[in-house]
PDB file of C-alpha atoms in Angstrom:
ATOM      1  CA  MET A 208      -6.568 -14.101  -0.121  1.00 69.00           C
ATOM      2  CA  THR A 209      -6.047 -13.687   3.562  1.00 88.00           C
ATOM      3  CA  ASP A 210      -5.570 -10.893   6.079  1.00 90.00           C
ATOM      4  CA  LYS A 211      -2.391 -12.139   7.726  1.00 92.00           C
ATOM      5  CA  TYR A 212      -2.241  -9.359  10.353  1.00 93.00           C
ATOM      6  CA  THR A 213      -5.722  -9.553  11.872  1.00 91.00           C
ATOM      7  CA  GLY A 214      -6.902  -7.047  14.455  1.00 90.00           C
ATOM      8  CA  LEU A 215      -5.641  -3.930  12.610  1.00 91.00           C
ATOM      9  CA  TYR A 216      -8.580  -2.439  10.730  1.00 87.00           C
ATOM     10  CA  ASP A 217      -7.067   0.859   9.597  1.00 90.00           C
ATOM     11  CA  GLY A 218      -4.189   3.136  10.414  1.00 93.00           C
ATOM     12  CA  ALA A 219      -0.527   2.309  11.079  1.00 95.00           C
ATOM     13  CA  ALA A 220       0.604  -0.783  13.088  1.00 96.00           C
ATOM     14  CA  ASP A 221       2.187   1.317  15.890  1.00 94.00           C
ATOM     15  CA  ALA A 222       2.804   4.838  17.141  1.00 94.00           C
ATOM     16  CA  ALA A 223       6.319   4.993  15.643  1.00 95.00           C
ATOM     17  CA  ALA A 224       4.926   5.135  12.068  1.00 97.00           C
ATOM     18  CA  LEU A 225       4.597   8.461  10.300  1.00 98.00           C
ATOM     19  CA  VAL A 226       1.123   8.971   8.800  1.00 98.00           C
ATOM     20  CA  ILE A 227       0.253  12.085   6.721  1.00 97.00           C
ATOM     21  CA  ASN A 228      -3.015  13.435   5.437  1.00 97.00           C
ATOM     22  CA  ALA A 229      -3.401  13.694   1.659  1.00 97.00           C
ATOM     23  CA  ILE A 230      -6.104  14.161  -0.922  1.00 98.00           C
ATOM     24  CA  ALA A 231      -7.061  11.278  -3.199  1.00 98.00           C
ATOM     25  CA  ASP A 232      -6.898  11.797  -6.960  1.00 98.00           C
ATOM     26  CA  GLU A 233      -9.202   8.780  -7.534  1.00 97.00           C
ATOM     27  CA  ALA A 234     -10.831   5.959  -5.521  1.00 95.00           C
ATOM     28  CA  ILE A 235      -8.209   4.190  -3.318  1.00 95.00           C
ATOM     29  CA  GLU A 236      -8.531   0.844  -1.544  1.00 93.00           C
ATOM     30  CA  ILE A 237      -7.141   0.591   1.977  1.00 94.00           C
ATOM     31  CA  GLY A 238      -3.633  -0.899   1.872  1.00 94.00           C
ATOM     32  CA  SER A 239      -2.800   0.469  -1.584  1.00 95.00           C
ATOM     33  CA  PRO A 240       0.725   1.717  -2.341  1.00 97.00           C
ATOM     34  CA  VAL A 241       0.285   5.300  -3.661  1.00 97.00           C
ATOM     35  CA  ILE A 242       2.292   7.857  -5.708  1.00 97.00           C
ATOM     36  CA  SER A 243       2.141  11.619  -5.583  1.00 97.00           C
ATOM     37  CA  VAL A 244       0.485  13.410  -8.527  1.00 97.00           C
ATOM     38  CA  ALA A 245      -0.272  17.027  -9.373  1.00 97.00           C
ATOM     39  CA  ALA A 246      -2.430  19.031  -7.030  1.00 97.00           C
ATOM     40  CA  ALA A 247      -5.811  20.237  -8.193  1.00 95.00           C
ATOM     41  CA  THR A 248      -6.433  23.915  -8.883  1.00 95.00           C
ATOM     42  CA  GLY A 249      -6.160  25.887  -5.644  1.00 94.00           C
ATOM     43  CA  GLU A 250      -4.532  23.036  -3.681  1.00 95.00           C
ATOM     44  CA  LEU A 251      -0.979  23.393  -2.320  1.00 94.00           C
ATOM     45  CA  SER A 252       0.083  19.778  -1.736  1.00 95.00           C
ATOM     46  CA  PRO A 253       0.164  16.979  -4.317  1.00 97.00           C
ATOM     47  CA  ARG A 254      -2.661  14.426  -4.426  1.00 98.00           C
ATOM     48  CA  VAL A 255      -2.070  10.662  -4.248  1.00 98.00           C
ATOM     49  CA  GLU A 256      -3.294   7.673  -6.313  1.00 97.00           C
ATOM     50  CA  PRO A 257      -2.429   3.986  -6.777  1.00 96.00           C
ATOM     51  CA  THR A 258      -0.082   2.940  -9.592  1.00 93.00           C
ATOM     52  CA  ALA A 259       0.807  -0.180 -11.563  1.00 91.00           C
ATOM     53  CA  ASP A 260       4.304   1.074 -12.418  1.00 92.00           C
ATOM     54  CA  GLY A 261       6.925  -0.434 -10.126  1.00 92.00           C
ATOM     55  CA  THR A 262       9.597   2.050 -11.252  1.00 93.00           C
ATOM     56  CA  LEU A 263       7.765   5.106  -9.859  1.00 95.00           C
ATOM     57  CA  PHE A 264       8.514   6.715  -6.476  1.00 96.00           C
ATOM     58  CA  ILE A 265       5.913   5.299  -4.031  1.00 97.00           C
ATOM     59  CA  ALA A 266       4.930   7.950  -1.477  1.00 97.00           C
ATOM     60  CA  GLY A 267       3.606   5.370   1.011  1.00 98.00           C
ATOM     61  CA  VAL A 268       0.653   3.106   1.805  1.00 97.00           C
ATOM     62  CA  CYS A 269      -2.913   4.300   2.159  1.00 97.00           C
ATOM     63  CA  VAL A 270      -4.082   3.256   5.659  1.00 96.00           C
ATOM     64  CA  GLY A 271      -7.452   5.002   5.935  1.00 95.00           C
ATOM     65  CA  GLY A 272      -9.525   7.949   4.807  1.00 94.00           C
ATOM     66  CA  ASP A 273     -12.847   9.757   4.450  1.00 92.00           C
ATOM     67  CA  ASN A 274     -14.663   6.697   3.136  1.00 90.00           C
ATOM     68  CA  ASN A 275     -13.699   4.846   6.354  1.00 84.00           C
ATOM     69  CA  GLY A 276     -12.730   1.653   4.526  1.00 84.00           C
ATOM     70  CA  ILE A 277     -11.478  -1.111   6.806  1.00 85.00           C
ATOM     71  CA  TRP A 278      -9.625  -4.421   6.312  1.00 85.00           C
ATOM     72  CA  VAL A 279     -11.894  -7.471   6.240  1.00 80.00           C
ATOM     73  CA  ASP A 280      -9.967 -10.331   4.609  1.00 75.00           C
ATOM     74  CA  GLY A 281      -7.381  -8.895   2.219  1.00 73.00           C
ATOM     75  CA  THR A 282      -9.492  -9.035  -0.947  1.00 73.00           C
ATOM     76  CA  THR A 283     -10.432  -5.968  -2.966  1.00 71.00           C
ATOM     77  CA  ALA A 284     -13.965  -7.428  -3.270  1.00 75.00           C
ATOM     78  CA  ASN A 285     -14.564  -7.302   0.519  1.00 78.00           C
ATOM     79  CA  ASP A 286     -12.167  -4.668   1.859  1.00 81.00           C
ATOM     80  CA  GLY A 287     -13.152  -1.021   1.970  1.00 87.00           C
ATOM     81  CA  SER A 288     -12.167   1.989   0.026  1.00 91.00           C
ATOM     82  CA  ALA A 289     -10.180   4.573   1.925  1.00 93.00           C
ATOM     83  CA  ALA A 290     -11.443   7.093  -0.638  1.00 95.00           C
ATOM     84  CA  SER A 291     -14.370   6.414  -2.939  1.00 94.00           C
ATOM     85  CA  ALA A 292     -13.630   9.325  -5.257  1.00 95.00           C
ATOM     86  CA  ALA A 293     -11.188  12.078  -6.094  1.00 97.00           C
ATOM     87  CA  GLY A 294     -11.050  14.956  -3.616  1.00 97.00           C
ATOM     88  CA  GLU A 295     -11.551  12.797  -0.484  1.00 97.00           C
ATOM     89  CA  SER A 296      -8.998  12.829   2.349  1.00 97.00           C
ATOM     90  CA  VAL A 297      -6.796   9.810   2.950  1.00 97.00           C
ATOM     91  CA  LYS A 298      -4.165   8.826   5.488  1.00 97.00           C
ATOM     92  CA  VAL A 299      -0.820   7.657   4.024  1.00 98.00           C
ATOM     93  CA  CYS A 300       1.869   5.841   6.016  1.00 98.00           C
ATOM     94  CA  THR A 301       5.142   7.273   4.741  1.00 98.00           C
ATOM     95  CA  THR A 302       7.451   5.414   7.088  1.00 98.00           C
ATOM     96  CA  GLY A 303       7.049   2.667   9.683  1.00 98.00           C
ATOM     97  CA  ARG A 304       4.870  -0.397   9.989  1.00 98.00           C
ATOM     98  CA  CYS A 305       1.453  -0.842   8.370  1.00 98.00           C
ATOM     99  CA  LYS A 306      -0.550  -3.377   6.409  1.00 96.00           C
ATOM    100  CA  VAL A 307      -0.230  -3.482   2.622  1.00 96.00           C
ATOM    101  CA  ARG A 308      -2.163  -5.403  -0.035  1.00 93.00           C
ATOM    102  CA  VAL A 309       0.207  -7.782  -1.896  1.00 93.00           C
ATOM    103  CA  ASP A 310       0.219 -10.359  -4.688  1.00 91.00           C
ATOM    104  CA  GLY A 311       2.644 -13.148  -3.789  1.00 91.00           C
ATOM    105  CA  SER A 312       1.595 -15.364  -6.716  1.00 89.00           C
ATOM    106  CA  THR A 313       2.484 -13.317  -9.794  1.00 73.00           C
ATOM    107  CA  GLY A 314       4.881 -15.951 -11.042  1.00 73.00           C
ATOM    108  CA  GLY A 315       8.483 -15.599 -12.029  1.00 73.00           C
ATOM    109  CA  ALA A 316      10.805 -13.217 -10.173  1.00 75.00           C
ATOM    110  CA  ASN A 317       7.932 -11.498  -8.329  1.00 81.00           C
ATOM    111  CA  SER A 318       6.297 -14.534  -6.697  1.00 85.00           C
ATOM    112  CA  ASN A 319       6.439 -15.910  -3.165  1.00 92.00           C
ATOM    113  CA  ILE A 320       7.041 -12.970  -0.856  1.00 96.00           C
ATOM    114  CA  ALA A 321       9.310 -13.852   2.102  1.00 96.00           C
ATOM    115  CA  ILE A 322       9.995 -11.864   5.274  1.00 98.00           C
ATOM    116  CA  GLY A 323      12.485  -9.133   4.433  1.00 98.00           C
ATOM    117  CA  ASP A 324      11.700  -9.070   0.730  1.00 97.00           C
ATOM    118  CA  PRO A 325      11.686  -5.655  -0.951  1.00 97.00           C
ATOM    119  CA  LEU A 326       8.239  -4.546  -2.207  1.00 96.00           C
ATOM    120  CA  SER A 327       7.292  -2.402  -5.209  1.00 95.00           C
ATOM    121  CA  ALA A 328       4.029  -1.513  -6.971  1.00 92.00           C
ATOM    122  CA  SER A 329       2.245  -4.066  -9.108  1.00 82.00           C
ATOM    123  CA  ILE A 330      -1.300  -3.629 -10.393  1.00 83.00           C
ATOM    124  CA  ASP A 331      -3.168  -0.549  -9.139  1.00 86.00           C
ATOM    125  CA  GLY A 332      -3.379  -0.797  -5.377  1.00 90.00           C
ATOM    126  CA  VAL A 333      -1.320  -3.967  -4.955  1.00 92.00           C
ATOM    127  CA  ALA A 334       2.372  -4.508  -4.144  1.00 94.00           C
ATOM    128  CA  GLN A 335       4.614  -7.345  -5.210  1.00 93.00           C
ATOM    129  CA  ARG A 336       8.208  -8.475  -4.631  1.00 94.00           C
ATOM    130  CA  ALA A 337      10.505  -5.932  -6.281  1.00 93.00           C
ATOM    131  CA  VAL A 338      12.833  -6.834  -9.190  1.00 90.00           C
ATOM    132  CA  ALA A 339      15.696  -4.938 -10.793  1.00 91.00           C
ATOM    133  CA  SER A 340      14.896  -1.318 -11.617  1.00 92.00           C
ATOM    134  CA  ASP A 341      11.784  -1.270  -9.355  1.00 94.00           C
ATOM    135  CA  PHE A 342      11.407   1.399  -6.655  1.00 96.00           C
ATOM    136  CA  VAL A 343      11.471  -0.332  -3.244  1.00 97.00           C
ATOM    137  CA  PHE A 344       9.005   1.368  -0.915  1.00 97.00           C
ATOM    138  CA  ALA A 345       8.809  -1.268   1.849  1.00 98.00           C
ATOM    139  CA  ARG A 346      10.047  -4.573   3.239  1.00 98.00           C
ATOM    140  CA  ALA A 347       7.719  -7.480   3.902  1.00 98.00           C
ATOM    141  CA  LEU A 348       7.336  -8.487   7.546  1.00 98.00           C
ATOM    142  CA  GLN A 349       5.145 -11.503   6.678  1.00 97.00           C
ATOM    143  CA  THR A 350       5.045 -14.060   3.851  1.00 97.00           C
ATOM    144  CA  SER A 351       2.583 -14.366   0.956  1.00 95.00           C
ATOM    145  CA  THR A 352       2.134 -16.851  -1.820  1.00 93.00           C
ATOM    146  CA  ALA A 353      -1.420 -15.870  -2.782  1.00 89.00           C
ATOM    147  CA  VAL A 354      -3.262 -13.129  -4.715  1.00 85.00           C
ATOM    148  CA  GLN A 355      -4.552 -10.270  -2.593  1.00 84.00           C
ATOM    149  CA  ASP A 356      -3.068 -11.066   0.811  1.00 91.00           C
ATOM    150  CA  ALA A 357      -2.867  -8.301   3.420  1.00 93.00           C
ATOM    151  CA  ILE A 358       0.537  -8.444   5.170  1.00 96.00           C
ATOM    152  CA  LEU A 359       2.458  -6.370   7.630  1.00 98.00           C
ATOM    153  CA  CYS A 360       5.286  -4.314   6.070  1.00 98.00           C
ATOM    154  CA  GLU A 361       7.872  -1.731   7.078  1.00 98.00           C
ATOM    155  CA  VAL A 362       7.612   1.295   4.783  1.00 98.00           C
ATOM    156  CA  THR A 363      11.229   2.308   4.103  1.00 97.00           C
ATOM    157  CA  LEU A 364      11.241   4.241   0.810  1.00 95.00           C
ATOM    158  CA  GLU A 365      14.631   2.768  -0.071  1.00 95.00           C
ATOM    159  CA  GLY A 366      14.654   3.643  -3.779  1.00 92.00           C
ATOM    160  CA  VAL A 367      15.606   1.722  -6.910  1.00 93.00           C
ATOM    161  CA  LEU A 368      16.658  -1.908  -6.463  1.00 80.00           C
TER     162      LEU A 368
END
């Protein structure tokens, strides 16, 4: 349970990343992979929310928002919420480098994330190493063998593994 890319408290890791504004459909922790869901009445763009389904299209990684959540140590207990409720604004990194919350200890095919490994969704708000039929949304740029690490990744939106 470690923040492996210290010094970056919110936002993307560099200016080359593409970050969009979106509306949260529920509370979202900073560093959560998010999917697009239906817009609320009167809204034009889809909302975003975390998912536990690795086969769904991941829109990107939540890197900040109205609730001003920041990275502390990689754990959901200590790190902030980018959005504390539905309807709040969030920033989503759709391509480029940012930090993502991962679980490198899930066991089996998903455990021990290495540099270059493909990432997919796991439990709500947490990524894991992708397996066959998962949607690959990013590549790991750091290693993880623990629950709830925060690592640097490259959001690539590659598609199904």
